[in-house]
mmCIF file of C-alpha atoms in Angstrom:
data_model
loop_
_atom_site.group_PDB
_atom_site.id
_atom_site.type_symbol
_atom_site.label_atom_id
_atom_site.label_comp_id
_atom_site.label_asym_id
_atom_site.label_seq_id
_atom_site.Cartn_x
_atom_site.Cartn_y
_atom_site.Cartn_z
ATOM 1 C CA UNK A 45 -43.672 107.833 32.221
ATOM 2 C CA UNK A 46 -42.368 106.241 29.247
ATOM 3 C CA UNK A 47 -41.811 102.470 28.860
ATOM 4 C CA UNK A 48 -39.710 100.599 26.242
ATOM 5 C CA UNK A 49 -41.114 97.221 25.625
ATOM 6 C CA UNK A 50 -38.726 94.656 24.094
ATOM 7 C CA UNK A 51 -40.176 91.662 22.438
ATOM 8 C CA UNK A 52 -38.762 89.919 19.349
ATOM 9 C CA UNK A 53 -42.208 88.252 18.604
ATOM 10 C CA UNK A 54 -44.567 91.064 19.185
ATOM 11 C CA UNK A 55 -47.939 90.307 17.628
ATOM 12 C CA UNK A 56 -51.386 92.263 17.341
ATOM 13 C CA UNK A 57 -54.876 91.042 17.217
ATOM 14 C CA UNK A 58 -54.899 92.041 13.519
ATOM 15 C CA UNK A 59 -52.244 89.635 12.448
ATOM 16 C CA UNK A 60 -52.529 86.573 14.658
ATOM 17 C CA UNK A 61 -50.352 84.877 16.963
ATOM 18 C CA UNK A 62 -49.710 85.117 20.736
ATOM 19 C CA UNK A 63 -50.717 88.732 21.709
ATOM 20 C CA UNK A 64 -49.920 88.724 25.298
ATOM 21 C CA UNK A 65 -47.238 91.581 24.857
ATOM 22 C CA UNK A 66 -50.015 93.543 22.895
ATOM 23 C CA UNK A 67 -52.299 93.255 25.940
ATOM 24 C CA UNK A 68 -49.580 94.360 28.309
ATOM 25 C CA UNK A 69 -48.659 97.416 26.148
ATOM 26 C CA UNK A 70 -52.327 98.409 25.723
ATOM 27 C CA UNK A 71 -52.850 98.112 29.638
ATOM 28 C CA UNK A 72 -50.305 100.665 30.149
ATOM 29 C CA UNK A 73 -51.403 103.004 27.151
ATOM 30 C CA UNK A 74 -54.970 102.970 28.485
ATOM 31 C CA UNK A 75 -53.578 104.194 31.763
ATOM 32 C CA UNK A 76 -51.697 107.249 30.337
ATOM 33 C CA UNK A 77 -48.336 105.557 30.032
ATOM 34 C CA UNK A 78 -46.221 106.091 26.878
ATOM 35 C CA UNK A 79 -45.148 102.718 25.263
ATOM 36 C CA UNK A 80 -42.601 102.128 22.549
ATOM 37 C CA UNK A 81 -42.229 98.522 21.330
ATOM 38 C CA UNK A 82 -39.094 97.274 19.664
ATOM 39 C CA UNK A 83 -39.832 93.993 17.835
ATOM 40 C CA UNK A 84 -38.831 92.105 14.762
ATOM 41 C CA UNK A 85 -40.597 91.098 11.468
ATOM 42 C CA UNK A 86 -39.641 89.564 8.115
ATOM 43 C CA UNK A 87 -40.169 92.854 6.183
ATOM 44 C CA UNK A 88 -38.132 96.032 5.863
ATOM 45 C CA UNK A 89 -37.875 98.318 8.863
ATOM 46 C CA UNK A 90 -41.079 100.290 9.505
ATOM 47 C CA UNK A 91 -42.859 101.993 12.433
ATOM 48 C CA UNK A 92 -46.473 102.121 13.169
ATOM 49 C CA UNK A 93 -48.836 103.406 15.905
ATOM 50 C CA UNK A 94 -51.209 100.538 16.821
ATOM 51 C CA UNK A 95 -53.940 101.515 19.245
ATOM 52 C CA UNK A 96 -51.771 104.170 20.804
ATOM 53 C CA UNK A 97 -48.660 101.943 20.861
ATOM 54 C CA UNK A 98 -45.529 103.158 18.957
ATOM 55 C CA UNK A 99 -44.216 99.995 17.435
ATOM 56 C CA UNK A 100 -40.976 99.884 15.789
ATOM 57 C CA UNK A 101 -40.331 96.816 13.477
ATOM 58 C CA UNK A 102 -36.741 95.817 12.847
ATOM 59 C CA UNK A 103 -35.988 93.768 9.721
ATOM 60 C CA UNK A 104 -35.077 90.424 11.524
ATOM 61 C CA UNK A 105 -36.607 87.526 9.803
ATOM 62 C CA UNK A 106 -37.836 84.626 11.936
ATOM 63 C CA UNK A 107 -40.057 81.624 11.311
ATOM 64 C CA UNK A 108 -41.142 78.611 13.339
ATOM 65 C CA UNK A 109 -39.766 76.303 10.855
ATOM 66 C CA UNK A 110 -36.289 77.564 11.243
ATOM 67 C CA UNK A 111 -33.665 75.090 12.522
ATOM 68 C CA UNK A 112 -31.352 75.802 15.477
ATOM 69 C CA UNK A 113 -28.664 77.628 13.618
ATOM 70 C CA UNK A 114 -31.122 80.101 11.842
ATOM 71 C CA UNK A 115 -32.879 80.635 15.047
ATOM 72 C CA UNK A 116 -29.794 81.552 16.901
ATOM 73 C CA UNK A 117 -28.737 83.897 14.090
ATOM 74 C CA UNK A 118 -32.095 85.659 14.273
ATOM 75 C CA UNK A 119 -31.855 86.028 18.096
ATOM 76 C CA UNK A 120 -28.410 87.559 18.000
ATOM 77 C CA UNK A 121 -29.308 89.825 15.155
ATOM 78 C CA UNK A 122 -32.294 91.149 16.874
ATOM 79 C CA UNK A 123 -30.462 91.657 20.063
ATOM 80 C CA UNK A 124 -27.820 93.931 18.297
ATOM 81 C CA UNK A 125 -30.179 95.749 16.229
ATOM 82 C CA UNK A 126 -32.539 96.410 19.015
ATOM 83 C CA UNK A 127 -29.706 97.690 21.288
ATOM 84 C CA UNK A 128 -28.635 100.082 18.485
ATOM 85 C CA UNK A 129 -32.080 101.443 17.975
ATOM 86 C CA UNK A 130 -32.951 101.693 21.633
ATOM 87 C CA UNK A 131 -29.969 103.860 22.074
ATOM 88 C CA UNK A 132 -31.556 106.421 19.760
ATOM 89 C CA UNK A 133 -34.547 106.768 22.018
ATOM 90 C CA UNK A 134 -34.948 109.534 24.573
ATOM 91 C CA UNK A 135 -36.425 109.754 28.094
ATOM 92 C CA UNK A 136 -36.950 106.064 28.554
ATOM 93 C CA UNK A 137 -37.940 105.493 32.311
ATOM 94 C CA UNK A 138 -38.303 101.837 32.364
ATOM 95 C CA UNK A 139 -37.617 98.838 30.063
ATOM 96 C CA UNK A 140 -39.735 95.773 30.018
ATOM 97 C CA UNK A 141 -37.872 92.851 28.355
ATOM 98 C CA UNK A 142 -39.729 89.747 27.261
ATOM 99 C CA UNK A 143 -38.265 86.338 26.773
ATOM 100 C CA UNK A 144 -38.210 84.161 24.828
ATOM 101 C CA UNK A 145 -35.521 84.266 23.527
ATOM 102 C CA UNK A 146 -33.200 84.856 26.459
ATOM 103 C CA UNK A 147 -31.073 87.085 24.235
ATOM 104 C CA UNK A 148 -33.681 89.929 24.601
ATOM 105 C CA UNK A 149 -32.183 90.270 28.058
ATOM 106 C CA UNK A 150 -28.859 91.368 26.511
ATOM 107 C CA UNK A 151 -30.652 94.331 25.207
ATOM 108 C CA UNK A 152 -31.932 95.344 28.655
ATOM 109 C CA UNK A 153 -28.513 94.703 30.253
ATOM 110 C CA UNK A 154 -26.808 96.913 27.788
ATOM 111 C CA UNK A 155 -29.274 99.769 28.191
ATOM 112 C CA UNK A 156 -28.957 99.624 32.040
ATOM 113 C CA UNK A 157 -25.111 99.643 31.885
ATOM 114 C CA UNK A 158 -24.901 102.476 29.454
ATOM 115 C CA UNK A 159 -27.838 104.671 30.388
ATOM 116 C CA UNK A 160 -28.940 103.407 33.904
ATOM 117 C CA UNK A 161 -32.341 102.367 32.525
ATOM 118 C CA UNK A 162 -33.857 99.836 34.960
ATOM 119 C CA UNK A 163 -35.631 96.930 33.658
ATOM 120 C CA UNK A 164 -38.151 94.147 34.385
ATOM 121 C CA UNK A 165 -37.598 90.820 32.706
ATOM 122 C CA UNK A 166 -40.520 88.559 31.821
ATOM 123 C CA UNK A 167 -40.097 84.803 31.686
ATOM 124 C CA UNK A 168 -42.638 82.857 29.682
ATOM 125 C CA UNK A 169 -40.462 79.803 29.171
ATOM 126 C CA UNK A 170 -37.427 78.794 31.266
ATOM 127 C CA UNK A 171 -34.468 79.379 29.022
ATOM 128 C CA UNK A 172 -32.007 77.748 28.604
ATOM 129 C CA UNK A 173 -33.337 74.760 30.387
ATOM 130 C CA UNK A 174 -36.218 74.222 27.889
ATOM 131 C CA UNK A 175 -34.057 73.989 24.690
ATOM 132 C CA UNK A 176 -31.522 71.901 26.670
ATOM 133 C CA UNK A 177 -34.145 69.402 27.888
ATOM 134 C CA UNK A 178 -35.545 69.300 24.319
ATOM 135 C CA UNK A 179 -32.195 68.387 23.052
ATOM 136 C CA UNK A 180 -31.456 71.372 21.045
ATOM 137 C CA UNK A 181 -28.481 72.556 23.097
ATOM 138 C CA UNK A 182 -25.789 69.882 23.914
ATOM 139 C CA UNK A 183 -22.477 71.710 24.072
ATOM 140 C CA UNK A 184 -21.157 71.949 27.643
ATOM 141 C CA UNK A 185 -19.696 75.498 27.235
ATOM 142 C CA UNK A 186 -22.716 76.764 25.506
ATOM 143 C CA UNK A 187 -24.884 75.440 28.279
ATOM 144 C CA UNK A 188 -22.664 77.082 30.939
ATOM 145 C CA UNK A 189 -22.661 80.369 29.147
ATOM 146 C CA UNK A 190 -26.349 80.543 28.879
ATOM 147 C CA UNK A 191 -26.900 79.578 32.361
ATOM 148 C CA UNK A 192 -24.580 82.364 33.413
ATOM 149 C CA UNK A 193 -26.523 84.824 31.204
ATOM 150 C CA UNK A 194 -29.868 83.785 32.676
ATOM 151 C CA UNK A 195 -28.636 84.422 36.250
ATOM 152 C CA UNK A 196 -26.945 87.624 35.303
ATOM 153 C CA UNK A 197 -30.233 88.952 33.691
ATOM 154 C CA UNK A 198 -32.254 87.986 36.750
ATOM 155 C CA UNK A 199 -29.774 89.555 39.236
ATOM 156 C CA UNK A 200 -29.670 92.817 37.210
ATOM 157 C CA UNK A 201 -33.506 93.200 36.869
ATOM 158 C CA UNK A 202 -35.436 95.245 39.094
ATOM 159 C CA UNK A 203 -38.032 92.488 39.338
ATOM 160 C CA UNK A 204 -38.981 89.316 37.324
ATOM 161 C CA UNK A 205 -42.339 88.456 36.006
ATOM 162 C CA UNK A 206 -43.046 84.863 35.845
ATOM 163 C CA UNK A 207 -45.962 83.403 33.670
ATOM 164 C CA UNK A 208 -46.711 80.433 35.993
ATOM 165 C CA UNK A 209 -46.292 79.540 39.634
ATOM 166 C CA UNK A 210 -43.691 76.755 38.481
ATOM 167 C CA UNK A 211 -41.620 79.370 36.671
ATOM 168 C CA UNK A 212 -41.640 81.607 39.698
ATOM 169 C CA UNK A 213 -40.446 78.766 42.093
ATOM 170 C CA UNK A 214 -37.563 77.987 39.678
ATOM 171 C CA UNK A 215 -36.477 81.594 39.376
ATOM 172 C CA UNK A 216 -36.647 82.082 43.261
ATOM 173 C CA UNK A 217 -34.445 79.098 43.505
ATOM 174 C CA UNK A 218 -31.747 80.478 41.234
ATOM 175 C CA UNK A 219 -31.878 84.010 42.700
ATOM 176 C CA UNK A 220 -33.151 83.958 46.386
ATOM 177 C CA UNK A 221 -34.314 87.361 47.513
ATOM 178 C CA UNK A 222 -35.199 88.576 43.941
ATOM 179 C CA UNK A 223 -38.748 90.142 43.705
ATOM 180 C CA UNK A 224 -40.659 87.701 41.364
ATOM 181 C CA UNK A 225 -44.279 88.420 40.363
ATOM 182 C CA UNK A 226 -46.530 85.853 39.006
ATOM 183 C CA UNK A 227 -48.626 87.088 35.983
ATOM 184 C CA UNK A 228 -50.010 84.327 33.823
ATOM 185 C CA UNK A 229 -51.265 84.723 30.267
ATOM 186 C CA UNK A 230 -54.789 86.420 29.816
ATOM 187 C CA UNK A 231 -58.088 85.079 29.058
ATOM 188 C CA UNK A 232 -59.958 87.799 26.926
ATOM 189 C CA UNK A 233 -63.407 87.019 28.157
ATOM 190 C CA UNK A 234 -64.734 90.061 26.060
ATOM 191 C CA UNK A 235 -63.485 88.724 22.689
ATOM 192 C CA UNK A 236 -64.187 85.075 23.442
ATOM 193 C CA UNK A 237 -67.715 83.882 24.554
ATOM 194 C CA UNK A 238 -69.088 80.572 25.468
ATOM 195 C CA UNK A 239 -70.907 79.623 22.432
ATOM 196 C CA UNK A 240 -71.171 76.411 20.240
ATOM 197 C CA UNK A 241 -72.165 76.255 16.566
ATOM 198 C CA UNK A 242 -73.078 72.550 15.869
ATOM 199 C CA UNK A 243 -73.152 71.637 12.266
ATOM 200 C CA UNK A 244 -73.761 67.907 12.818
ATOM 201 C CA UNK A 245 -73.763 65.358 15.618
ATOM 202 C CA UNK A 246 -70.050 65.124 15.878
ATOM 203 C CA UNK A 247 -68.107 65.937 19.061
ATOM 204 C CA UNK A 248 -65.268 68.182 17.946
ATOM 205 C CA UNK A 249 -61.940 68.240 19.548
ATOM 206 C CA UNK A 250 -59.404 70.974 18.418
ATOM 207 C CA UNK A 251 -55.831 71.877 18.765
ATOM 208 C CA UNK A 252 -54.970 75.509 17.834
ATOM 209 C CA UNK A 253 -51.367 76.736 17.964
ATOM 210 C CA UNK A 254 -47.852 76.075 17.156
ATOM 211 C CA UNK A 255 -46.990 72.926 15.333
ATOM 212 C CA UNK A 256 -43.536 72.298 16.766
ATOM 213 C CA UNK A 257 -41.477 69.448 18.065
ATOM 214 C CA UNK A 258 -42.159 70.508 21.679
ATOM 215 C CA UNK A 259 -45.979 70.124 21.155
ATOM 216 C CA UNK A 260 -45.779 66.399 20.434
ATOM 217 C CA UNK A 261 -48.600 66.327 18.153
ATOM 218 C CA UNK A 262 -48.156 62.741 17.085
ATOM 219 C CA UNK A 263 -50.323 62.162 20.174
ATOM 220 C CA UNK A 264 -53.239 64.234 18.747
ATOM 221 C CA UNK A 265 -53.097 62.110 15.717
ATOM 222 C CA UNK A 266 -52.891 58.884 17.782
ATOM 223 C CA UNK A 267 -56.011 60.027 19.721
ATOM 224 C CA UNK A 268 -57.915 60.539 16.385
ATOM 225 C CA UNK A 269 -56.819 56.946 15.256
ATOM 226 C CA UNK A 270 -57.826 55.546 18.607
ATOM 227 C CA UNK A 271 -61.217 57.411 18.609
ATOM 228 C CA UNK A 272 -61.822 55.981 14.968
ATOM 229 C CA UNK A 273 -61.080 52.411 16.128
ATOM 230 C CA UNK A 274 -63.522 52.998 19.098
ATOM 231 C CA UNK A 275 -66.103 54.164 16.786
ATOM 232 C CA UNK A 276 -66.515 57.406 18.687
ATOM 233 C CA UNK A 277 -68.285 60.293 16.891
ATOM 234 C CA UNK A 278 -65.392 62.675 17.220
ATOM 235 C CA UNK A 279 -64.032 65.104 14.540
ATOM 236 C CA UNK A 280 -60.504 66.415 15.246
ATOM 237 C CA UNK A 281 -59.292 69.755 14.111
ATOM 238 C CA UNK A 282 -55.562 70.687 13.867
ATOM 239 C CA UNK A 283 -55.042 74.339 13.274
ATOM 240 C CA UNK A 284 -51.706 76.196 13.184
ATOM 241 C CA UNK A 285 -48.203 76.491 11.630
ATOM 242 C CA UNK A 286 -44.684 75.263 12.425
ATOM 243 C CA UNK A 287 -41.842 72.939 11.627
ATOM 244 C CA UNK A 288 -43.867 69.859 12.139
ATOM 245 C CA UNK A 289 -46.780 70.819 9.772
ATOM 246 C CA UNK A 290 -45.773 68.934 6.813
ATOM 247 C CA UNK A 291 -44.710 65.757 8.530
ATOM 248 C CA UNK A 292 -48.027 65.750 10.473
ATOM 249 C CA UNK A 293 -49.940 66.143 7.182
ATOM 250 C CA UNK A 294 -48.185 63.242 5.675
ATOM 251 C CA UNK A 295 -48.844 61.114 8.808
ATOM 252 C CA UNK A 296 -52.590 61.932 8.461
ATOM 253 C CA UNK A 297 -52.496 60.884 4.972
ATOM 254 C CA UNK A 298 -50.528 57.685 5.461
ATOM 255 C CA UNK A 299 -52.896 56.627 8.100
ATOM 256 C CA UNK A 300 -55.989 57.524 6.063
ATOM 257 C CA UNK A 301 -57.573 59.358 8.947
ATOM 258 C CA UNK A 302 -60.748 60.885 7.730
ATOM 259 C CA UNK A 303 -61.780 62.290 11.063
ATOM 260 C CA UNK A 304 -59.037 65.036 11.021
ATOM 261 C CA UNK A 305 -59.098 68.437 9.442
ATOM 262 C CA UNK A 306 -55.812 70.354 9.149
ATOM 263 C CA UNK A 307 -56.197 74.097 8.741
ATOM 264 C CA UNK A 308 -53.645 76.789 8.180
ATOM 265 C CA UNK A 309 -52.445 79.290 10.895
ATOM 266 C CA UNK A 310 -55.312 81.473 11.999
ATOM 267 C CA UNK A 311 -55.435 85.025 13.080
ATOM 268 C CA UNK A 312 -57.411 85.829 16.267
ATOM 269 C CA UNK A 313 -60.706 85.920 14.416
ATOM 270 C CA UNK A 314 -59.946 82.481 12.908
ATOM 271 C CA UNK A 315 -59.074 81.109 16.367
ATOM 272 C CA UNK A 316 -62.503 82.248 17.635
ATOM 273 C CA UNK A 317 -64.350 80.706 14.666
ATOM 274 C CA UNK A 318 -62.650 77.323 15.335
ATOM 275 C CA UNK A 319 -63.461 77.501 18.906
ATOM 276 C CA UNK A 320 -67.102 78.200 18.114
ATOM 277 C CA UNK A 321 -67.369 74.748 16.638
ATOM 278 C CA UNK A 322 -65.231 73.094 19.333
ATOM 279 C CA UNK A 323 -66.413 70.962 22.208
ATOM 280 C CA UNK A 324 -62.981 70.234 23.769
ATOM 281 C CA UNK A 325 -59.653 72.003 23.216
ATOM 282 C CA UNK A 326 -56.660 69.701 23.563
ATOM 283 C CA UNK A 327 -53.257 71.090 24.728
ATOM 284 C CA UNK A 328 -50.369 68.796 24.023
ATOM 285 C CA UNK A 329 -46.784 68.755 24.895
ATOM 286 C CA UNK A 330 -43.946 66.292 24.541
ATOM 287 C CA UNK A 331 -43.343 64.380 27.913
ATOM 288 C CA UNK A 332 -40.478 66.661 28.806
ATOM 289 C CA UNK A 333 -40.543 67.898 32.503
ATOM 290 C CA UNK A 334 -39.649 71.622 31.758
ATOM 291 C CA UNK A 335 -42.630 71.983 29.324
ATOM 292 C CA UNK A 336 -45.002 71.500 32.346
ATOM 293 C CA UNK A 337 -44.009 74.896 33.625
ATOM 294 C CA UNK A 338 -45.306 76.796 30.762
ATOM 295 C CA UNK A 339 -48.428 79.070 30.342
ATOM 296 C CA UNK A 340 -49.779 78.314 26.875
ATOM 297 C CA UNK A 341 -52.037 80.896 25.325
ATOM 298 C CA UNK A 342 -54.350 78.261 24.041
ATOM 299 C CA UNK A 343 -55.273 77.196 27.614
ATOM 300 C CA UNK A 344 -56.547 80.699 28.484
ATOM 301 C CA UNK A 345 -58.437 81.133 25.120
ATOM 302 C CA UNK A 346 -60.161 77.677 25.653
ATOM 303 C CA UNK A 347 -61.175 78.920 29.243
ATOM 304 C CA UNK A 348 -62.533 82.131 27.935
ATOM 305 C CA UNK A 349 -64.472 80.331 25.202
ATOM 306 C CA UNK A 350 -65.886 78.018 27.638
ATOM 307 C CA UNK A 351 -64.496 74.678 26.196
ATOM 308 C CA UNK A 352 -63.568 71.386 27.981
ATOM 309 C CA UNK A 353 -59.752 71.564 28.450
ATOM 310 C CA UNK A 354 -57.802 68.196 27.602
ATOM 311 C CA UNK A 355 -54.149 68.030 28.514
ATOM 312 C CA UNK A 356 -51.520 65.297 28.301
ATOM 313 C CA UNK A 357 -48.970 66.511 30.895
ATOM 314 C CA UNK A 358 -48.512 67.215 34.538
ATOM 315 C CA UNK A 359 -47.904 70.421 36.406
ATOM 316 C CA UNK A 360 -49.753 73.426 37.569
ATOM 317 C CA UNK A 361 -52.324 73.506 34.758
ATOM 318 C CA UNK A 362 -53.238 69.829 35.593
ATOM 319 C CA UNK A 363 -53.730 71.173 39.145
ATOM 320 C CA UNK A 364 -55.818 73.977 38.075
ATOM 321 C CA UNK A 365 -58.251 72.067 35.758
ATOM 322 C CA UNK A 366 -58.719 69.402 38.189
ATOM 323 C CA UNK A 367 -59.428 71.795 41.047
ATOM 324 C CA UNK A 368 -61.823 73.896 38.922
ATOM 325 C CA UNK A 369 -63.334 70.726 37.312
ATOM 326 C CA UNK A 370 -63.083 72.295 33.924
ATOM 327 C CA UNK A 371 -60.950 69.761 32.223
ATOM 328 C CA UNK A 372 -59.183 66.362 32.120
ATOM 329 C CA UNK A 373 -55.676 64.960 32.041
ATOM 330 C CA UNK A 374 -54.798 62.021 29.792
ATOM 331 C CA UNK A 375 -51.761 59.778 29.466
ATOM 332 C CA UNK A 376 -49.316 61.000 26.841
ATOM 333 C CA UNK A 377 -48.198 57.551 26.146
ATOM 334 C CA UNK A 378 -51.697 56.040 25.837
ATOM 335 C CA UNK A 379 -54.271 57.298 23.498
ATOM 336 C CA UNK A 380 -56.798 54.802 24.807
ATOM 337 C CA UNK A 381 -56.854 56.830 27.947
ATOM 338 C CA UNK A 382 -57.995 59.770 25.958
ATOM 339 C CA UNK A 383 -60.779 57.701 24.462
ATOM 340 C CA UNK A 384 -61.868 56.206 27.980
ATOM 341 C CA UNK A 385 -61.890 59.771 29.549
ATOM 342 C CA UNK A 386 -63.547 61.684 26.750
ATOM 343 C CA UNK A 387 -66.422 59.178 26.556
ATOM 344 C CA UNK A 388 -68.397 60.338 29.576
ATOM 345 C CA UNK A 389 -68.575 63.996 27.940
ATOM 346 C CA UNK A 390 -69.858 62.567 24.684
ATOM 347 C CA UNK A 391 -72.472 60.531 26.388
ATOM 348 C CA UNK A 392 -73.539 63.077 28.879
ATOM 349 C CA UNK A 393 -74.073 66.701 27.524
ATOM 350 C CA UNK A 394 -75.009 67.990 30.981
ATOM 351 C CA UNK A 395 -71.631 66.933 32.292
ATOM 352 C CA UNK A 396 -69.912 68.629 29.283
ATOM 353 C CA UNK A 397 -71.837 71.812 30.028
ATOM 354 C CA UNK A 398 -70.957 71.810 33.615
ATOM 355 C CA UNK A 399 -67.224 71.607 32.810
ATOM 356 C CA UNK A 400 -67.359 74.151 30.191
ATOM 357 C CA UNK A 401 -69.201 76.508 32.489
ATOM 358 C CA UNK A 402 -66.514 75.966 35.119
ATOM 359 C CA UNK A 403 -63.847 76.829 32.659
ATOM 360 C CA UNK A 404 -65.517 80.095 31.741
ATOM 361 C CA UNK A 405 -66.010 80.917 35.425
ATOM 362 C CA UNK A 406 -62.376 80.390 36.068
ATOM 363 C CA UNK A 407 -61.478 82.642 33.204
ATOM 364 C CA UNK A 408 -63.700 85.466 34.556
ATOM 365 C CA UNK A 409 -62.649 85.218 38.173
ATOM 366 C CA UNK A 410 -58.973 84.626 37.927
ATOM 367 C CA UNK A 411 -57.489 85.224 34.470
ATOM 368 C CA UNK A 412 -59.488 87.714 32.773
ATOM 369 C CA UNK A 413 -57.648 90.424 30.777
ATOM 370 C CA UNK A 414 -59.271 93.224 32.863
ATOM 371 C CA UNK A 415 -57.982 91.687 36.182
ATOM 372 C CA UNK A 416 -54.408 90.998 35.003
ATOM 373 C CA UNK A 417 -53.928 94.163 33.103
ATOM 374 C CA UNK A 418 -54.573 96.182 36.239
ATOM 375 C CA UNK A 419 -52.110 93.933 38.064
ATOM 376 C CA UNK A 420 -49.458 94.432 35.496
ATOM 377 C CA UNK A 421 -49.995 98.265 35.407
ATOM 378 C CA UNK A 422 -49.372 98.032 39.284
ATOM 379 C CA UNK A 423 -46.266 96.051 38.847
ATOM 380 C CA UNK A 424 -44.802 98.573 36.279
ATOM 381 C CA UNK A 425 -45.887 101.615 38.405
ATOM 382 C CA UNK A 426 -44.373 100.114 41.541
ATOM 383 C CA UNK A 427 -41.041 99.159 39.843
ATOM 384 C CA UNK A 428 -40.618 102.733 38.449
ATOM 385 C CA UNK A 429 -41.390 104.248 41.936
ATOM 386 C CA UNK A 430 -38.901 101.929 43.571
ATOM 387 C CA UNK A 431 -36.218 102.564 40.910
ATOM 388 C CA UNK A 432 -36.454 106.419 41.186
ATOM 389 C CA UNK A 433 -33.403 107.908 42.990
ATOM 390 C CA UNK A 434 -34.336 109.620 46.189
#
């Protein structure tokens, strides 16, 4: 069996970034399935074999600092180049197309129409709803076109993989009767371990990930300011890259906050090192409803590393951490709420330890890479079997 995996932003553990698609490809390769990945990067075209995965890198530049026009240009360029390259491949049994962006689905649609290749479509963020709610897409006709494309992709797919219960619910509303699997991001409980390297008496709160508009990281800085005013022994670490980084650095400097360290984007090893000195991992979003449906990698890394989870949004993750007693939810509009709710964990190490252990247990029992890799392989094998002509 040969699977073509389409993902414009495919990353590996060796270069950093979100590596879910690497985990998925590796899960198939480990079970004897041939996998070819078509992705993009900022360098000339090349191909590599990475841990048994054939990866074809198209020269399609993209960066989180890009504005809307450059992003759209990159998305469309990848869709066209990936289609042309995929047509040259032979004996592809199944295509697995990963959004975002939604335009990756165009490639899968074209391959199905021309060659009859069935496909599964993965939805990590609801597009176009997310960029619309964030104010990036305002043109009425563009909205209509993107909604139509979204529905067309769902209908044409053999099945859809949703990364959260909330995303699954929204897709089933749009396409009743469609098979929608729920397969969240993975917690790598082998790579991340529950450990804490304490260099001083500070309680460390870290944010690791994209520094974009959607992340609402003014809140992180406001929490640092509120903690300083309350004389709490907290040090904050902001680690990542993105369009907002320079502005956030300027904001920290202008407010003369000495309890924040800003670090550059880290690869997987770097993420682990930051988590080793962390007590609580903060996950932040702007207060936009659609963002509550997501499945952020940083949540699963924090669970695997046994860290207290702090979030500032509602939704399924809030329900999960409250049920498992592994984290707290704070008011995105009120940094003093963060101060009030984090205090008990600073003052009571046993309480902190209990919540951290609960998080690690949740990672091992529900979100571990081994469990979800097996589920994913079953989805792919089942889809291929169902799509085969009698």
